[in-house]
Each structure stands twice: as C-alpha cells, then as structure tokens.
Short mmCIF file of C-alpha atoms in Angstrom, two decimals:
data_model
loop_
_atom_site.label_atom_id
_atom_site.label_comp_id
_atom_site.label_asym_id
_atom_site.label_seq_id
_atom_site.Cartn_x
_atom_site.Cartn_y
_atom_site.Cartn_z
CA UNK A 24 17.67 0.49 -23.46
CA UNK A 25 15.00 -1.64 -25.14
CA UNK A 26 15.83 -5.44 -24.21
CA UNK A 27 16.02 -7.38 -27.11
CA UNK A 28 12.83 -9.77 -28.44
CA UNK A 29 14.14 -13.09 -27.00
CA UNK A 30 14.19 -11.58 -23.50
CA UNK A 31 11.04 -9.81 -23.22
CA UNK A 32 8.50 -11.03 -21.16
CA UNK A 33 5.13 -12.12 -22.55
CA UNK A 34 3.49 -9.10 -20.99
CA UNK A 35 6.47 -6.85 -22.15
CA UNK A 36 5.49 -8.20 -25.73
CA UNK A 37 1.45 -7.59 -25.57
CA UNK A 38 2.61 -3.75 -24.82
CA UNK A 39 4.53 -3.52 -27.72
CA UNK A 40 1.79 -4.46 -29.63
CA UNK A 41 -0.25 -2.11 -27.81
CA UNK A 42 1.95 0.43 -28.16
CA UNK A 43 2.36 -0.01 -32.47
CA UNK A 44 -1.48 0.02 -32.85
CA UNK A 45 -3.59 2.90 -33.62
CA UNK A 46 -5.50 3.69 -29.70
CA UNK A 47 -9.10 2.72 -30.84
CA UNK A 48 -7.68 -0.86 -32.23
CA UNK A 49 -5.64 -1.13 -28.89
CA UNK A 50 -8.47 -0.42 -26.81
CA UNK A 51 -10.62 -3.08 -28.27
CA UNK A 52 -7.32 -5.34 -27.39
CA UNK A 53 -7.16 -4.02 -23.75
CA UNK A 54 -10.91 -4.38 -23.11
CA UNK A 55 -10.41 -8.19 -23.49
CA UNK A 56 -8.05 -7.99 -20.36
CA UNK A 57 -9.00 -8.11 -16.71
CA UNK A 58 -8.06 -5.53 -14.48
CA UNK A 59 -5.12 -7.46 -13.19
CA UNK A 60 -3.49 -8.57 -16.33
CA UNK A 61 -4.11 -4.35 -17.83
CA UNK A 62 -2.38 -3.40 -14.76
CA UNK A 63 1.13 -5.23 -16.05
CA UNK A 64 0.51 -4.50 -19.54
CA UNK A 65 0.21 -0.64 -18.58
CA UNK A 66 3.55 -0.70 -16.12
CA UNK A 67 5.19 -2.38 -19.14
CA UNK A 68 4.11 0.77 -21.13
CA UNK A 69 4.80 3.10 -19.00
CA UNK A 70 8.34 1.42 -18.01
CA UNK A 71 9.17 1.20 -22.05
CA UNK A 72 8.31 4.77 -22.96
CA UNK A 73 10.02 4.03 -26.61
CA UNK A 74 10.63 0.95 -28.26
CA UNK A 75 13.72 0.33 -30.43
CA UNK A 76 12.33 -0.81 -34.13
CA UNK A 77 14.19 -3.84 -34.95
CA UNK A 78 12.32 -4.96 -31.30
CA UNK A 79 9.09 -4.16 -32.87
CA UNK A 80 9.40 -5.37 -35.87
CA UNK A 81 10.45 -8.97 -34.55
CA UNK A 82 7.37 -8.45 -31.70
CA UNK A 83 5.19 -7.64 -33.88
CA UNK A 84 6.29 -10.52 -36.71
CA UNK A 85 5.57 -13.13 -33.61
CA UNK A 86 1.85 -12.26 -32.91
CA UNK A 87 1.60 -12.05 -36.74
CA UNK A 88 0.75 -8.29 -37.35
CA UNK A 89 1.58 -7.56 -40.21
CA UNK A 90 -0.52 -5.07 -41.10
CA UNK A 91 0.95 -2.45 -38.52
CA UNK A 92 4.99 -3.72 -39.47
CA UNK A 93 5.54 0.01 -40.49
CA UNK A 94 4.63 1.54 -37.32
CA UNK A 95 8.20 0.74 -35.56
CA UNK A 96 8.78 3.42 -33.45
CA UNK A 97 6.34 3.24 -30.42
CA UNK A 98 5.80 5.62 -28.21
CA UNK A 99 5.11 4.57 -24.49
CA UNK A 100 5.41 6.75 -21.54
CA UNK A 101 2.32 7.54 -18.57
CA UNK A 102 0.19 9.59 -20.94
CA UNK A 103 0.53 6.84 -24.04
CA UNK A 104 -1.26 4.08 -21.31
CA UNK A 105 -3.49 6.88 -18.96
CA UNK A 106 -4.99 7.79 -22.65
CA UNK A 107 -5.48 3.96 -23.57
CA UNK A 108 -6.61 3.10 -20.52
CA UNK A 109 -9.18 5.62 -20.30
CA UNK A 110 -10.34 5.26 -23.98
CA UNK A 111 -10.82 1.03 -22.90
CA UNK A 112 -12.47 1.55 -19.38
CA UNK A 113 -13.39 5.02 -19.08
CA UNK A 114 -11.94 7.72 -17.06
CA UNK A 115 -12.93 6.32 -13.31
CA UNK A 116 -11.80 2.81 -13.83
CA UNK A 117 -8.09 4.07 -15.74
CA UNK A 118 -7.54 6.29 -13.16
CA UNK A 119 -7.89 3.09 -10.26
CA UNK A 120 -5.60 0.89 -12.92
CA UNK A 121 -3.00 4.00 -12.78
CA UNK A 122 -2.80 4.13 -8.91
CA UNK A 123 -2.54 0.73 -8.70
CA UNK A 124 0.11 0.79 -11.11
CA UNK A 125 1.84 4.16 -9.85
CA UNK A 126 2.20 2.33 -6.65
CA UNK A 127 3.41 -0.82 -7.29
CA UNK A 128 6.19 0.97 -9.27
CA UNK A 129 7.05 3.93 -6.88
CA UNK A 130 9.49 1.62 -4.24
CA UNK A 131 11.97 0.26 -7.07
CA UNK A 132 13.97 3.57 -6.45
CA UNK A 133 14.56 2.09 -3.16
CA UNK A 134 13.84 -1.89 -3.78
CA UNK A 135 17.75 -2.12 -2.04
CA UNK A 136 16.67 -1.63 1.30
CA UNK A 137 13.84 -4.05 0.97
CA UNK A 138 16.14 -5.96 2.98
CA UNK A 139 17.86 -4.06 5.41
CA UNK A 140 16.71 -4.05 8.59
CA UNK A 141 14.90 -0.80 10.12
CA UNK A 142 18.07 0.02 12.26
CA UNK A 143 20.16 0.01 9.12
CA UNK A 144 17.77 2.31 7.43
CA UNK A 145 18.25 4.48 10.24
CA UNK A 146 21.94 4.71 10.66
CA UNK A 147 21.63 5.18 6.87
CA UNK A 148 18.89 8.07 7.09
CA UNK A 149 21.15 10.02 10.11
CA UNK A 150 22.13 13.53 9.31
CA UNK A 151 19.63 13.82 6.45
CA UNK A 152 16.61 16.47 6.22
CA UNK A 153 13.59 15.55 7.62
CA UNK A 154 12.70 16.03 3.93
CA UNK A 155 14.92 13.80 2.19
CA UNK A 156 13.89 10.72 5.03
CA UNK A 157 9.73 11.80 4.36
CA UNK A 158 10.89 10.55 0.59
CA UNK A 159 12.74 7.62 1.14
CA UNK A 160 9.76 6.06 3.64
CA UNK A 161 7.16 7.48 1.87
CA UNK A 162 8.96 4.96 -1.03
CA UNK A 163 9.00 2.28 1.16
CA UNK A 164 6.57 -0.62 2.00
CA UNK A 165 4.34 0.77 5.53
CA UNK A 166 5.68 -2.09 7.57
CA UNK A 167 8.97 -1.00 7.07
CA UNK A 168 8.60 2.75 6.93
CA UNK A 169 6.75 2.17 10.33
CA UNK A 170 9.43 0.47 11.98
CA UNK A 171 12.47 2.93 10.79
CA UNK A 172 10.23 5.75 12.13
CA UNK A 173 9.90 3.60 15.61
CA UNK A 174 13.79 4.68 15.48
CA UNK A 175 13.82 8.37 14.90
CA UNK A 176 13.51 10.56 17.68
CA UNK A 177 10.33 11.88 18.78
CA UNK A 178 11.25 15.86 17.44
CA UNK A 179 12.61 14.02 14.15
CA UNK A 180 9.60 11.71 13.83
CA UNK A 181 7.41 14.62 13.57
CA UNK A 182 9.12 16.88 11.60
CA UNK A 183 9.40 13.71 9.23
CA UNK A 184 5.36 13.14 9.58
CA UNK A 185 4.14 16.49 8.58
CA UNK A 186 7.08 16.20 5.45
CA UNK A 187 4.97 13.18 4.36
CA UNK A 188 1.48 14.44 5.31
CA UNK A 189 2.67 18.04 2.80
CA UNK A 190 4.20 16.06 0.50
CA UNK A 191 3.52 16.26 -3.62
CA UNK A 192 4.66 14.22 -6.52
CA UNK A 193 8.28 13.58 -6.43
CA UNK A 194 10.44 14.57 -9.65
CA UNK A 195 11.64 10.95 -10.86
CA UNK A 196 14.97 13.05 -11.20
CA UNK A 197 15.15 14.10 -7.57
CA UNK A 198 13.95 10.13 -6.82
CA UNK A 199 17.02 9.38 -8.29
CA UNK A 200 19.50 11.32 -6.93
CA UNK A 201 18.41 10.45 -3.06
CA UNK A 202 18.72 6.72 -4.28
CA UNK A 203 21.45 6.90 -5.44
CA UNK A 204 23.65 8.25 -3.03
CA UNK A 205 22.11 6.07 -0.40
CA UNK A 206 22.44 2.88 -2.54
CA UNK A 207 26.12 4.14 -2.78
CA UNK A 208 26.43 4.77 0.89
CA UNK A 209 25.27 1.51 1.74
CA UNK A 210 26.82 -0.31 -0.70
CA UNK A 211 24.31 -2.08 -1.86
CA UNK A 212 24.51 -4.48 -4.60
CA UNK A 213 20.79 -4.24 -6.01
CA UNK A 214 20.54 -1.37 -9.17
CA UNK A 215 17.43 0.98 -8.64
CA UNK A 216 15.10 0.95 -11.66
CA UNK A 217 13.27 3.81 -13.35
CA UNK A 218 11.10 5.53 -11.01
CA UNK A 219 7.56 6.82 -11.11
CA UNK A 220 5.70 9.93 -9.24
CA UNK A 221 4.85 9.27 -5.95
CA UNK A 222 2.14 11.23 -4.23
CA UNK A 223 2.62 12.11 0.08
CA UNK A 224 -0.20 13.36 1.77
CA UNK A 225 -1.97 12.23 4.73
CA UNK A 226 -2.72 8.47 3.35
CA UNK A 227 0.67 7.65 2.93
CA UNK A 228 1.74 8.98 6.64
CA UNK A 229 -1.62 6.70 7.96
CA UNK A 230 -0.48 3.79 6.06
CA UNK A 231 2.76 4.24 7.91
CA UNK A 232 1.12 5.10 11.18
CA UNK A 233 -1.25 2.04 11.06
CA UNK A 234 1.74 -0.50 10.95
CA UNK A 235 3.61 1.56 13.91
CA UNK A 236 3.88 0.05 17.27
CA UNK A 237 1.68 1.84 19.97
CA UNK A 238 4.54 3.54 21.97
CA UNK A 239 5.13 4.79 18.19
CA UNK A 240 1.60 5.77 17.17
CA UNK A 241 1.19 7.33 20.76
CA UNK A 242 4.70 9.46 20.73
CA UNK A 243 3.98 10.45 16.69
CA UNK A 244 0.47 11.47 17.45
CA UNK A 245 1.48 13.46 20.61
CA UNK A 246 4.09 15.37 18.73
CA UNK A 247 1.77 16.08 15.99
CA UNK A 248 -0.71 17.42 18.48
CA UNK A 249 1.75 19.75 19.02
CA UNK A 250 2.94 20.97 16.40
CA UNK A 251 -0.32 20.71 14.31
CA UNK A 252 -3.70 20.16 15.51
CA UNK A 253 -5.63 20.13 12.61
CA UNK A 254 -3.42 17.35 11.11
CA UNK A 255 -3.19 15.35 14.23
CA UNK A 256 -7.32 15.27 14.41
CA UNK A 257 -7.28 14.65 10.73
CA UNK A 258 -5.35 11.65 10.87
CA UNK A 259 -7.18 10.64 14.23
CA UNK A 260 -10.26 10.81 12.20
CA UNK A 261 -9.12 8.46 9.41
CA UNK A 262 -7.40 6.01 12.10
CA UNK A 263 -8.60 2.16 12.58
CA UNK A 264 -9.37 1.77 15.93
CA UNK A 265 -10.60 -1.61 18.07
CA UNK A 266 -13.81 -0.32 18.58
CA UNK A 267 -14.19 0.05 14.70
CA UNK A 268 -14.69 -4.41 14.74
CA UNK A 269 -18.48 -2.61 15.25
CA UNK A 270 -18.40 -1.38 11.41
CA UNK A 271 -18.26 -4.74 9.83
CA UNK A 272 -20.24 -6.58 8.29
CA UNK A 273 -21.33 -10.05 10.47
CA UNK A 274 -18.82 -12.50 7.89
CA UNK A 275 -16.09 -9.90 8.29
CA UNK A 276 -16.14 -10.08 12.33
CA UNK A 277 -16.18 -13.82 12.63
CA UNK A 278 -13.09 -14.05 10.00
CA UNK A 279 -11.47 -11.76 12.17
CA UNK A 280 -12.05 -13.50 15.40
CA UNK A 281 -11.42 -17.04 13.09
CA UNK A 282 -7.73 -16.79 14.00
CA UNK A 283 -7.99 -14.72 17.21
CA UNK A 284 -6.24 -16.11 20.46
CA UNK A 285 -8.83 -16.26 23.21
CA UNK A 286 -6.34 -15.45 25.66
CA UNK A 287 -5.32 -12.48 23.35
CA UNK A 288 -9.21 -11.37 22.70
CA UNK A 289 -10.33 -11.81 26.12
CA UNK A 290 -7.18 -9.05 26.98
CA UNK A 291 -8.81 -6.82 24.19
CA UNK A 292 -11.84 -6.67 25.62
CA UNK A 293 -10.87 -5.16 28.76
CA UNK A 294 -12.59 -2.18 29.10
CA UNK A 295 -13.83 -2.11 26.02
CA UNK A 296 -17.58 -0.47 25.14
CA UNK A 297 -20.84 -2.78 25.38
CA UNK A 298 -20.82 -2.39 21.76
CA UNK A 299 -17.62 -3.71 21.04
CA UNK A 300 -18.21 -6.44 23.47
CA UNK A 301 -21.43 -7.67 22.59
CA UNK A 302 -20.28 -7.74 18.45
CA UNK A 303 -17.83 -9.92 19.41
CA UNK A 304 -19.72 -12.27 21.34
CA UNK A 305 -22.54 -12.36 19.15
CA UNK A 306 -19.82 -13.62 16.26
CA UNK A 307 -17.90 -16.14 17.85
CA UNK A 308 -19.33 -20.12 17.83
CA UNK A 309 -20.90 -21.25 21.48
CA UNK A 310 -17.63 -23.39 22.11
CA UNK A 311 -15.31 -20.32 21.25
CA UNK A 312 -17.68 -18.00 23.80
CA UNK A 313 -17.16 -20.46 26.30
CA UNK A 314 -13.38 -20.46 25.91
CA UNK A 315 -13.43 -16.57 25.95
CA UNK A 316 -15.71 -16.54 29.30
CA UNK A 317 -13.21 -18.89 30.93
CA UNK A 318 -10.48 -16.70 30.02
CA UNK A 319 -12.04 -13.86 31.12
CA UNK A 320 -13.33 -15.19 34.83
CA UNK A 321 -9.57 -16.33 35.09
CA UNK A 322 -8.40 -13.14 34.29
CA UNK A 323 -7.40 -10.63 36.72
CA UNK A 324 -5.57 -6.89 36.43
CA UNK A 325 -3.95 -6.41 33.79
CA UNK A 326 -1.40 -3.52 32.57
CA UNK A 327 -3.10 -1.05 30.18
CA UNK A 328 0.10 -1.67 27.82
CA UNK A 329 -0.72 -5.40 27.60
CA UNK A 330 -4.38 -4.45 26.72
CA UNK A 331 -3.36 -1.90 23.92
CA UNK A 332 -1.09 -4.31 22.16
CA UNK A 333 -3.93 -7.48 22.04
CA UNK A 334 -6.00 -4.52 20.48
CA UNK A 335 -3.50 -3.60 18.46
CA UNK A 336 -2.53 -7.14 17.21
CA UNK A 337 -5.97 -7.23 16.09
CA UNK A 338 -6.62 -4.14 14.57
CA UNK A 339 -3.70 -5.22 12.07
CA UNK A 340 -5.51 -7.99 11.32
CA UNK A 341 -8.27 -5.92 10.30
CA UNK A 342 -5.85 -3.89 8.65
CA UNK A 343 -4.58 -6.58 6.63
CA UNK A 344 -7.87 -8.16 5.15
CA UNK A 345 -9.00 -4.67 4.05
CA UNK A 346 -5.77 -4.59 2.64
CA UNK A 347 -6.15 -7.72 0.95
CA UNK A 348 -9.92 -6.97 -0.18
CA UNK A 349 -11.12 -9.55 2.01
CA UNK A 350 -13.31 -7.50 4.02
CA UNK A 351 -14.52 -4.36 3.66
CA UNK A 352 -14.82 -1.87 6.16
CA UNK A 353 -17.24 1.30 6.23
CA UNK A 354 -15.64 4.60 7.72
CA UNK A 355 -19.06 7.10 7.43
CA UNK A 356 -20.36 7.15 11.25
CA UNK A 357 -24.11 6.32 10.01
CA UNK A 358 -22.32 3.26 8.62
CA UNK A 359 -21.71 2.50 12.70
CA UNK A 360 -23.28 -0.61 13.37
CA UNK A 361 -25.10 -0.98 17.30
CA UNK A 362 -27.84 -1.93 19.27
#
C-alpha cells in the first residue's frame, strides 16, 4: 500500500513525478541526477510499482505540475525504471544503475538476521536443503554468509557452494516463502520487505569465499576439488591472492601497507616470491623499511598458519578498498606488474 504524501520521502516523491511523466520528459529529469541520487530514485520506482491517485495528485500539486495532474495512476515496477534509465543514460550505464540497485535491495527478504550471529543462522539453517541455505546466504551480506558457512560441515558446505555457484534468479515469491518461515522460526521482530531477483553464480559464492577464514576457504575449496574441478579452478582463477599486491598500481600498494602492522607484514612476507617482496619494499617510506627489516632479522620460525592469516588479514584489506572503489585492481595476467 502506497504511503500517504506526508510520509513519503523526498526521493519517494521525485519518483512519483517520474513515474506521472511521459519517459522522454522524465529522462531529461533523470539526466540532471548523478549516478548515486538515480540509483534511489530507481529503487523507489521499482519498490512503488503503482501509485495510489489521491498520492499523486497531492505529489504532484507540491512540485507544482500541473500540467500532468491527470496522469494519476503511475505505473512503476523494474521495466517502468530499466526503460527510463536506459532512455537517460543509455543501455551500458542503466544496466550498472540496475545491479547496483538489484543488489542493494535483494537482502531485505532477510534484513532480520542482519543481526543474529552466524551460529544462530546456523542452528536456524539445520535440517534445510542445501538449496534453500544457497538462497538465504546468497541474500545475505559476504561477511556474514562467510562466517555461517565457517559452521556447516565440510560435505554440507559444498553441496551449499555449487547451489550458489548454479544458482539463477530467485522468484520474489519463493524469496518470500523461505523468509518467512525462518523469520517465524526465529521469531524475529523485524518485517521482511518486498523482494527483488537475485542472481547466484560463481561471483556471489567468491564474494562469500573471499570473506571466509582460511581453514574455511581451504576445506570449501578442497571439497569443491572434489566434487567439481572445473568450478574449483574457476573460482581459483578469479581468487585474490597475496601475491596479487604485484597488480597494483604504486598509490594503491602504499595505501595498503599505510595501515599495515610491521610485525603483521614482516609475517606475510615469509616465503613470499621476490616479486611480492621487492613491491612491497619499494612502497613503504625508508623509516617504515627499517621497522620491517628489524622485524624481520628478529624473526625466527614461524607456523605456516600464522603466515596465512597475516596474508590473509591483508588481502581483505585489499578486498575492501576495491570494494570501496578506492583502488583498483587489474585481474588480466599481462596486467601483472614485475621486474
């Protein structure tokens, strides 16, 4: 149900506008907008679908169009704002607005368990097909879908990896359901909302994979490995690795190692390639090089599971400014940067 005009957002507003307009009008309109603010004003039209009149007629009487007073009955919906966006910004650019918007809206099925702990999501998830849990963490943010699978069995884990890796849009009815029940079951006080499609494949799995623990990624992988090759190698081909610090850019490295523990980088760097090695050095100031030879002459054996996690602790780092858009990292190997 349509909320009425005094409690609709200013962005809720500007798509009911939008949505009463004739498309080449509106696209003028959305072409004054950056990317940021069209990505609200298109979840708004996609979340409204239809808008009740008298709520038009008092939105539109408030930005003063008058003109359009008779068109009352918007229609909103995914294919009302992928046809506006593409008629502003092209096809390319509408369809990155439209992911970006499909996926901030695809986890408010499941927003409940935002706060649950992974072990609660767990107990909650046992006795359900490996295909039901591949839909409920494929919903989920990757931190948190990482740690819940950290508390699956290894056979389950798997089986619920290659459910995500096959996975296809979701029916927003079938969303529903599953949320439901498990919002019920865990008596949760937070109402889902109206879902959108969410898309599985092997992105969503790495995204998941990426935030995992290394006992995790390490079991996961190994079970995939055995029960499919070709997907295991495919996601070992798309994985961020330590030795990838050698693909960015000279900035990028040194805001990595900006916040870097010299204890923790001089543990990385065991037994790491010259490459590797030398990239780092060759970023870091003279004083922080000092600090990281100290460590390093101080240093004696170390366990191989210490080693893996002070790589690991930075490759999430990495992880996290790509994320952010704060560096940018090339995956093509003649992109490799070494000497």
């Amino acid at each position: 149900m349509t909320p009425a005009t005094t409690e609709l957002t200013g962005t809720q507003k500007v798509a009911v506008v939008l949505m009463n307009m004739e498309q080449q009008q509106a696209v003028l309109v959305m072409k004054q907008f950056s990317d940021a603010e069209a990505e609200e004003i298109t979840a708004e039209i996609v979340r409204m679908k239809r808008v009740e009149s008298s709520v038009a007629e008092q939105t539109l009487a408030e930005f003063h169009e008058l003109t359009v007073l008779d068109r009352v009955n918007a229609r909103g919906g995914s294919d009302v704002a992928t046809g506006l966006l593409e008629a502003s910004f092209g096809s390319e650019r509408a369809a990155g607005v439209m992911n970006r918007v499909t996926a901030s809206m695809a986890g408010r099925s499941f927003e409940f368990l935002n706060t649950a702990e992974p072990s609660q999501i767990v107990s909650l998830l046992e006795g359900e097909l490996p295909q039901t849990i591949a839909l409920v963490l494929a919903h989920l943010s990757p931190g948190l879908a990482s740690a819940t699978m950290g508390g699956l069995s290894d056979s389950l884990r798997t089986d619920v990896a290659e459910c995500i890796a096959a996975m296809g849009p979701a029916a927003p009815e079938a969303v529903r359901i599953v949320a439901g029940a498990l919002r019920v079951r865990s008596s949760g006080v937070v109402a889902t909302r109206a879902s959108a499609d969410i898309v599985g494949g092997v992105r969503p799995l790495l995204d998941i994979i990426n935030q995992s623990d290394v006992a995790t990624e390490r079991a996961l992988l190994a079970g995939l490995e055995e029960r499919d090759p070709e997907l295991a190698e495919e996601i070992r081909a798309l994985m961020l690795t330590f030795a990838d610090i050698v693909k960015l850019e000279q900035r990028d490295v040194q805001m990595v190692l900006r916040g870097t523990d010299p204890t923790s980088l001089a543990l990385a760097m065991k037994g790491a390639p010259a490459a590797v090695i030398e990239t780092i050095r060759a970023n870091l100031s003279e004083r922080n090089r000092e600090l990281l030879d100290d460590e390093t002459a101080n240093m004696g054996p170390v366990r191989v599971s210490q080693v893996d996690e002070a790589r690991a602790d930075i490759v999430r780092a990495i992880r996290d400014m790509e994320a952010d858009g704060r560096i940018v990292l090339s995956r093509a190997d003649d992109d490799l940067y070494v000497d």
